[in-house]
Coordinates of C-alpha atoms in Angstrom, one line a residue:
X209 CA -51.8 41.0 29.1
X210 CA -49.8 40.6 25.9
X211 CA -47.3 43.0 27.1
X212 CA -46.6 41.2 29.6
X213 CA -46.3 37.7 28.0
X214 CA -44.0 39.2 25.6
X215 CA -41.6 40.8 28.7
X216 CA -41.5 37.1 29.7
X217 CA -40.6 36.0 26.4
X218 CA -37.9 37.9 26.0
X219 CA -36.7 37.5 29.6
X220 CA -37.0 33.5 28.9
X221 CA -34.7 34.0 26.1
X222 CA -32.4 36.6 27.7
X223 CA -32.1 33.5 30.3
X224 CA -31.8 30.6 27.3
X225 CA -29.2 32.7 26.0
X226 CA -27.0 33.0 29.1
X227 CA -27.0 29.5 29.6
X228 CA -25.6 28.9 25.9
X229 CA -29.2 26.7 25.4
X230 CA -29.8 29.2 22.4
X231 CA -26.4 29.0 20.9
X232 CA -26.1 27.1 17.1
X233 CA -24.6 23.3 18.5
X234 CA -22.3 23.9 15.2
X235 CA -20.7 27.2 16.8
X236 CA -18.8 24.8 18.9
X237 CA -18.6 21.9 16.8
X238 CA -17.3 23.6 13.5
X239 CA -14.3 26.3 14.7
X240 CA -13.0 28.6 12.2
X241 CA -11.0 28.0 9.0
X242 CA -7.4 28.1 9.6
X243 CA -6.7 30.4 6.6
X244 CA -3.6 30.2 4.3
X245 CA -1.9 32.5 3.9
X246 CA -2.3 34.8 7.1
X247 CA 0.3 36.4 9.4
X248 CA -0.4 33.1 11.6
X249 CA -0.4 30.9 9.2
X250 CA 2.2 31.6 6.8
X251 CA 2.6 28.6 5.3
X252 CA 0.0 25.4 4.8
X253 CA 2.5 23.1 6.7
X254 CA 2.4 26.0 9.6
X255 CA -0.9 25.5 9.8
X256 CA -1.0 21.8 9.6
X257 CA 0.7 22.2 12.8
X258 CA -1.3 24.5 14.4
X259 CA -4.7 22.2 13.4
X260 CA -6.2 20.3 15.9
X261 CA -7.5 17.0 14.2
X262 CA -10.5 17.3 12.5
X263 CA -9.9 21.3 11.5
X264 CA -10.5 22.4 8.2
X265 CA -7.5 24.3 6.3
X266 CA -8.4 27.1 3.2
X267 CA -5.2 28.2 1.0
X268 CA -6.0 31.1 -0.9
X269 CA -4.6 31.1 -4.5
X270 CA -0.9 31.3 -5.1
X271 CA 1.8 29.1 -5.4
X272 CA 3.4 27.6 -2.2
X273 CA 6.9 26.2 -2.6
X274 CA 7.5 24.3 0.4
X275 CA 7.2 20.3 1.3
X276 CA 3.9 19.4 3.5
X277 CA 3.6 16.6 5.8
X278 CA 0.4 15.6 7.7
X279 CA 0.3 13.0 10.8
X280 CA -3.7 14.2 11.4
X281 CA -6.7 13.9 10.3
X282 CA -7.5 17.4 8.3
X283 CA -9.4 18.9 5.5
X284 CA -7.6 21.2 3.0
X285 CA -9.6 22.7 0.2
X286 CA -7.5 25.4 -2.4
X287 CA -9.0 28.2 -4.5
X288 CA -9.2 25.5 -7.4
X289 CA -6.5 23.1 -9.2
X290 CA -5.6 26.1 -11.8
X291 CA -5.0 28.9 -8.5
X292 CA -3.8 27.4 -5.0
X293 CA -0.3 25.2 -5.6
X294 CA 1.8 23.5 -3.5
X295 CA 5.2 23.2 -5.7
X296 CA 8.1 21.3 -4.9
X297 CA 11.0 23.3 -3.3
X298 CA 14.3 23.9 -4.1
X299 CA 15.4 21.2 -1.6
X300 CA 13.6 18.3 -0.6
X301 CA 13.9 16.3 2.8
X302 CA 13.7 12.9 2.9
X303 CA 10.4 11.0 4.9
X304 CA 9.9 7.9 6.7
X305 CA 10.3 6.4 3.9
X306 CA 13.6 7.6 3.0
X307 CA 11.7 9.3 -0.5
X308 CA 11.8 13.0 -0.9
X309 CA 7.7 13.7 -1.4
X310 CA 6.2 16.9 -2.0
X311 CA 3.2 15.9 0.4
X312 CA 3.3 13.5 3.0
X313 CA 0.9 11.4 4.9
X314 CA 1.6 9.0 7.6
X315 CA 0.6 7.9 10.9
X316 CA -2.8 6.7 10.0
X317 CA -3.9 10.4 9.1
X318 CA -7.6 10.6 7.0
X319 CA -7.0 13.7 5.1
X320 CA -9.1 15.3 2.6
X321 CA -7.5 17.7 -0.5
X322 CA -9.2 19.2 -2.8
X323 CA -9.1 21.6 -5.2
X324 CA -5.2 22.1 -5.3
X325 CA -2.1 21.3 -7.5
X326 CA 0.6 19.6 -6.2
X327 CA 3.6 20.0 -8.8
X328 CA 7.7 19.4 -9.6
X329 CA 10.0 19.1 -10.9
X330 CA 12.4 18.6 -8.4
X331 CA 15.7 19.6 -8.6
X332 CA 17.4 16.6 -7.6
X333 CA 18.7 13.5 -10.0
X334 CA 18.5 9.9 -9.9
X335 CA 22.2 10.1 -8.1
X336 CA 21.2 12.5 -5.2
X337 CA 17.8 14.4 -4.1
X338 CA 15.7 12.8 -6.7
X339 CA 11.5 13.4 -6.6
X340 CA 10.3 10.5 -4.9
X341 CA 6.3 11.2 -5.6
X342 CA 4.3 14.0 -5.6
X343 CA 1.6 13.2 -3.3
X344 CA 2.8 9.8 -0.5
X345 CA 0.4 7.7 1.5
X346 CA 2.1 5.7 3.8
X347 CA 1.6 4.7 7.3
X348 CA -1.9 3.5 6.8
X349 CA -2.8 6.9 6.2
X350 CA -5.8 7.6 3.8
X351 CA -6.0 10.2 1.2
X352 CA -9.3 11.3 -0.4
X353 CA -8.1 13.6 -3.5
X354 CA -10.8 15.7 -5.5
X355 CA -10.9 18.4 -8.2
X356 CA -7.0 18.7 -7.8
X357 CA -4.0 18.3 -10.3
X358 CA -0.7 16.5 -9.7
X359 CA 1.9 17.5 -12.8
X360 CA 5.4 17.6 -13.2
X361 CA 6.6 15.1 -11.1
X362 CA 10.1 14.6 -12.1
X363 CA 13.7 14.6 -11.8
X364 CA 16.3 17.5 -13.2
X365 CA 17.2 16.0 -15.6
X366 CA 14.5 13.4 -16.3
X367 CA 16.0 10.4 -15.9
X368 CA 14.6 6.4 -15.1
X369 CA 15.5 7.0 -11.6
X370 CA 14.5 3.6 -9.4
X371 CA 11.2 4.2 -7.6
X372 CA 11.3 7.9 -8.7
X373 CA 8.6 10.4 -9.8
X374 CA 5.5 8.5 -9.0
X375 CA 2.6 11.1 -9.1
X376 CA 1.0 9.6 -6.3
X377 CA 2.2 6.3 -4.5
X378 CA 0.0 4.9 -1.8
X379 CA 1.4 1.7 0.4
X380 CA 5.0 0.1 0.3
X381 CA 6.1 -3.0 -1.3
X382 CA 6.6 -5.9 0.0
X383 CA 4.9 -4.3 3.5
X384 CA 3.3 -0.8 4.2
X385 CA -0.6 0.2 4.5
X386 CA -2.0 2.9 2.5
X387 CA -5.2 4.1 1.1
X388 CA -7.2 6.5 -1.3
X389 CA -10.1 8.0 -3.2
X390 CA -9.3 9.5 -6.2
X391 CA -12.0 11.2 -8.7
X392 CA -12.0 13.7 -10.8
X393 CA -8.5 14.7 -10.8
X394 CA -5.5 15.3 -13.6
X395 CA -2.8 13.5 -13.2
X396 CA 0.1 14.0 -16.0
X397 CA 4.1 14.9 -17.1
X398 CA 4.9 12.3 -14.7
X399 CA 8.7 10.4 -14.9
X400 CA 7.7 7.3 -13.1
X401 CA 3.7 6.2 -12.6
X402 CA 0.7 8.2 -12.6
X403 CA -0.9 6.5 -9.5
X404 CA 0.9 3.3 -8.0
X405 CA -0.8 1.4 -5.2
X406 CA 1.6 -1.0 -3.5
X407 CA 1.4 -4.4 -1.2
X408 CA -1.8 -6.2 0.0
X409 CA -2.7 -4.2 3.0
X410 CA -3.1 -1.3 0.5
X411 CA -6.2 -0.1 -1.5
X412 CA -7.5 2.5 -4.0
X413 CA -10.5 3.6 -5.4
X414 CA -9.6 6.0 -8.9
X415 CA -12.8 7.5 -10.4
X416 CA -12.8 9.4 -13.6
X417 CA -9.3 10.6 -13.6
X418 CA -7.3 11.9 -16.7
X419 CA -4.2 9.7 -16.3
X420 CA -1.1 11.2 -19.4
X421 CA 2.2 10.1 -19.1
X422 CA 4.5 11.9 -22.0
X423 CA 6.7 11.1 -24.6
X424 CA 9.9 11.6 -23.8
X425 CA 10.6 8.6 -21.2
X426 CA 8.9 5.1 -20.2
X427 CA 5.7 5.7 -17.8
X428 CA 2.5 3.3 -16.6
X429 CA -0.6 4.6 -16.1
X430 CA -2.2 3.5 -13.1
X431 CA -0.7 0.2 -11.0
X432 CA -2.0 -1.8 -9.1
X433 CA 0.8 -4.4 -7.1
X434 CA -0.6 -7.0 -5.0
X435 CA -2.8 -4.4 -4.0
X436 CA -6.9 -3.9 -4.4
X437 CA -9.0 -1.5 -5.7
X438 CA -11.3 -0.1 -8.7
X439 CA -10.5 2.0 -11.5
X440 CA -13.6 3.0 -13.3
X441 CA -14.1 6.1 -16.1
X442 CA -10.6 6.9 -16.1
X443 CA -9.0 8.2 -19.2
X444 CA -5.3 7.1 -19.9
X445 CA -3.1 7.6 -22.6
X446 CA 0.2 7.8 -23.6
X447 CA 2.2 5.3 -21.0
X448 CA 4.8 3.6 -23.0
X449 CA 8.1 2.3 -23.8
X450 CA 10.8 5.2 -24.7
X451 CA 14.1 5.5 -24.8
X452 CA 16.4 5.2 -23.1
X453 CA 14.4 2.0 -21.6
X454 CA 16.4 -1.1 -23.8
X455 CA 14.5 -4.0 -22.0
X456 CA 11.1 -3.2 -23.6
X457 CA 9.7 -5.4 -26.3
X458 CA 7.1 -7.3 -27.4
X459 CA 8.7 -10.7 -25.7
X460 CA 6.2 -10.9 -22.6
X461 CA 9.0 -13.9 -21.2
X462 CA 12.1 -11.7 -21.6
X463 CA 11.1 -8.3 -21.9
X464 CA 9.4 -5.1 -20.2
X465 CA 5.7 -3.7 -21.6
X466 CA 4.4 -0.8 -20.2
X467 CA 0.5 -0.4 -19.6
X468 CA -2.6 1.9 -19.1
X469 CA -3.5 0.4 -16.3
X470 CA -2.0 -2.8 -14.4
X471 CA -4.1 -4.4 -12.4
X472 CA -4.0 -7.8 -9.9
X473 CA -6.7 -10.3 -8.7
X474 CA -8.9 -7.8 -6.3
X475 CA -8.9 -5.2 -8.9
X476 CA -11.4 -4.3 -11.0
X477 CA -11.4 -2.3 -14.0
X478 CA -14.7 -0.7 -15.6
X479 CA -15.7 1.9 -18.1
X480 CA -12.2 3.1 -18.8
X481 CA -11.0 4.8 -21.7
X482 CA -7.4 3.3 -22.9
X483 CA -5.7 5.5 -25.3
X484 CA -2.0 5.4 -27.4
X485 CA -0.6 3.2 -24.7
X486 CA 2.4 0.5 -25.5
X487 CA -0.5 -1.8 -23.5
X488 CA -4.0 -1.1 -22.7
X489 CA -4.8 -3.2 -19.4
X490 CA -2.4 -5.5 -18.5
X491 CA -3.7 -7.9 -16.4
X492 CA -2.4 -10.7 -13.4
X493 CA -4.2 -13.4 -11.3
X494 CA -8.0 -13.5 -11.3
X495 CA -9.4 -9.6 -12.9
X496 CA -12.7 -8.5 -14.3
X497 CA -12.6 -6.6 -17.1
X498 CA -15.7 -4.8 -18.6
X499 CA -17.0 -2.0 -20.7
X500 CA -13.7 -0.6 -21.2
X501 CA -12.7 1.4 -24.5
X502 CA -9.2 0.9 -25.4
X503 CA -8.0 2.4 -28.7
X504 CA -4.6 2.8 -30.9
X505 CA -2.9 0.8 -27.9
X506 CA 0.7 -0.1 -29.7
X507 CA 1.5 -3.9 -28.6
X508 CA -2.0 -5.4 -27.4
X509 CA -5.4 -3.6 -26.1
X510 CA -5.4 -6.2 -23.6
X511 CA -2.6 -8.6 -22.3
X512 CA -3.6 -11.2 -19.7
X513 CA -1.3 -12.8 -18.1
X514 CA -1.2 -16.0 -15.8
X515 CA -4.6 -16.3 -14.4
X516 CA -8.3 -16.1 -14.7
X517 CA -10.0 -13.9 -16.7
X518 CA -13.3 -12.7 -17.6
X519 CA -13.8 -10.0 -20.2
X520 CA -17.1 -8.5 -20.7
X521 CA -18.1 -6.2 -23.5
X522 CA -15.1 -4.4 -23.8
X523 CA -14.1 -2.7 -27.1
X524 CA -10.7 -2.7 -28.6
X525 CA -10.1 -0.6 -31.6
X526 CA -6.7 0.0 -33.7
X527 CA -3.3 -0.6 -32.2
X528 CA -1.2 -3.9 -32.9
X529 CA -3.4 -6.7 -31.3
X530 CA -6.2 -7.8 -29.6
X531 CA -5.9 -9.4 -27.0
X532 CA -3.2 -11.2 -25.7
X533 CA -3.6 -14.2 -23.4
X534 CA 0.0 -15.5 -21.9
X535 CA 0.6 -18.3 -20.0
X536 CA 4.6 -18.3 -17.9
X537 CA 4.2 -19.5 -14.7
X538 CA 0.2 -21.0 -14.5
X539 CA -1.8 -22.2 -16.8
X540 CA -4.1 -19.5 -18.2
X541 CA -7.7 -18.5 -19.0
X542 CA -9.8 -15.9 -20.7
X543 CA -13.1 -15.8 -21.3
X544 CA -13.9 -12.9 -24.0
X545 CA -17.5 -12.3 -23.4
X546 CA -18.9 -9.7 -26.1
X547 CA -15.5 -8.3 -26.7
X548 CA -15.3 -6.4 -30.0
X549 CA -12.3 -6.3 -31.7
X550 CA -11.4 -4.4 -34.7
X551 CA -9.0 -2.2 -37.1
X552 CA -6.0 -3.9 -35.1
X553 CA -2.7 -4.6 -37.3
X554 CA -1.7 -7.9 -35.9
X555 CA -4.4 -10.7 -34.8
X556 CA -7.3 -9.7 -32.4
X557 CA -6.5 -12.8 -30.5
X558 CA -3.3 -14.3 -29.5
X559 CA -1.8 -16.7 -27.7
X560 CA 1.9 -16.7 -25.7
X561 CA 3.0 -20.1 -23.9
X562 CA 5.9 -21.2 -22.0
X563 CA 7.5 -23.4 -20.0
X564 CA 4.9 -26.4 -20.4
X565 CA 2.3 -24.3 -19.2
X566 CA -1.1 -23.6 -21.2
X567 CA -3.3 -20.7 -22.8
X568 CA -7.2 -21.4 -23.4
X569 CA -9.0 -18.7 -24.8
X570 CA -12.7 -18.9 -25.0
X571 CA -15.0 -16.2 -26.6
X572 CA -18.6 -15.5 -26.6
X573 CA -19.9 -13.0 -29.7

């Protein structure tokens, strides 16, 4: 009797089995890696075009010079930031856009990268075939970035090239969708902006990123233009003015500051570190601040600037002031709620007005 229960068993499951009843549901959901590189797949952008949307791309390490441009939604995951990069080649073609970027997304793509380097310089100058970013979200295409590295981006020679050598750019300004999640990557030796996120329709999320410009030219950190986001535990440094850049100064009606981070009403900015920049947070409209640590920041830690503002326990150490609270075009407000400010050179709190136009500064200890 057992015998025979266990012949129909295994004759039930010889059946299940030919009807596919027994086979995993993921076999056919999840197909196989397309696999980088490969004799099919020579190159990642071959086999971006080979993908069906939805596939999953792994790059072994190496170092891929070549430009990449993705209209799908995909998934490409390197061998880690230090072994798998794509790296900016010789010559660059233009996109959409009319920017030469070493990767591309457009056409409302969702793609995921991780664990890569993207990397310049490019070999063009601000007169012809200069780096427009390193990583481009246009189209109202999203990019979610992770455990990856984006250096180098910039011109040969480095120059102050006009929207040039922006590390990553997401949206277009005054019009063009983009968006992103950034978290845990490196972002530095950049000629332009680490990460710029451009026109209303555009958004970012930037989590624990290492933001470093360098000190050879005038860089931002992170900006935010008319755009909305968060930045939260990022570390930036070392976004200033340098020469050759003559319109910086300290005049905040006549002349150019460059900033950690620059952020716009829908923005808010928590639990970043703010290090050696010409300004820590420079701030517009209706912002947030809080818990943020900004330290040795040349001009101000802080600079607000036409608008509301609320600052809540941030701490602002060294540098040349405080905060700075300007009023140009509106009249201005900040409300300093358990800000401490010490070891600055210049005043901790100061005031910039023009035009007939008002700044209040209130503080709580």
């Amino acid at each position: 009797m057992r015998s025979a229960r266990i012949m129909g068993l295994l004759l039930g499951g010889m059946a299940l089995a030919a009807t596919g009843a027994l086979a995993p549901a993921s076999a056919a959901a999840n197909p196989p890696d397309l696999v980088v590189p490969t004799a099919a797949y020579p190159t990642i952008q071959s086999a971006v075009d080979a993908a069906q949307p939805g596939d999953h791309i792994a790059v072994r390490p190496g170092t891929y010079r070549e430009q990449v441009t993705i209209r799908k939604d995909l998934t490409i995951t390197g061998a880690g930031a230090g072994k798998t990069t794509i790296l900016a080649p010789e010559n660059l073609v233009p996109g959409s856009d009319g920017l030469n970027s070493i990767v591309f997304l457009d056409n409302a793509a969702s793609v995921t990268i991780s664990r890569l380097a993207v990397s310049g310089p490019g070999s063009g100058t601000c007169d012809a075939g200069a780096l427009g970013a390193g990583i481009r979200v246009l189209g109202g295409a999203h990019l979610d970035l992770s455990h990856a590295a984006v250096s180098h981006i910039k011109d040969t020679p480095m120059a102050p090239c006009f929207r040039s050598a922006n590390a990553i750019l997401i949206g277009d300004f005054p019009v063009g969708a983009g968006s992103a999640a950034i978290r845990d990557s490196r972002i530095t030796d950049y000629q332009g902006a680490g990460i710029v996120v451009l026109s209303e329709s555009s958004n970012a999320t930037l989590l624990r990123n290492v933001v470093t410009g360098q000190k050879s030219i005038s860089t931002d950190g992170i900006e935010f233009v008319e755009a909305t986001g968060r930045a939260e535990q990022n570390t930036v440094s070392d976004n200033s003015c340098r020469e050759p850049d003559p319109g910086c100064g300290t005049d905040f009606f006549t002349e150019t500051q460059h900033a950690g981070i620059l952020a716009n009403t829908g923005v808010a900015v928590t639990k970043n570190r703010l290090t050696g920049n010409q300004l820590g947070i420079y701030a517009f409209g209706t912002v947030e601040t809080s818990h943020n640590t900004l330290i040795d920041n040349d001009y101000f830690g802080m600079a607000l600037q036409d608008g509301t503002f609320d600052a809540v326990k941030d701490t602002i150490r060294g540098g040349g002031g405080g905060v700075a609270v300007i009023a140009s075009a509106i009249d201005t407000t900040a409300r300093l709620n358990r800000v401490k400010i010490t070891k600055t050179s210049g005043d901790p709190i100061q005031k910039f007005e023009c035009c007939g136009f008002t700044a209040t500064v209130t503080t709580k200890p």
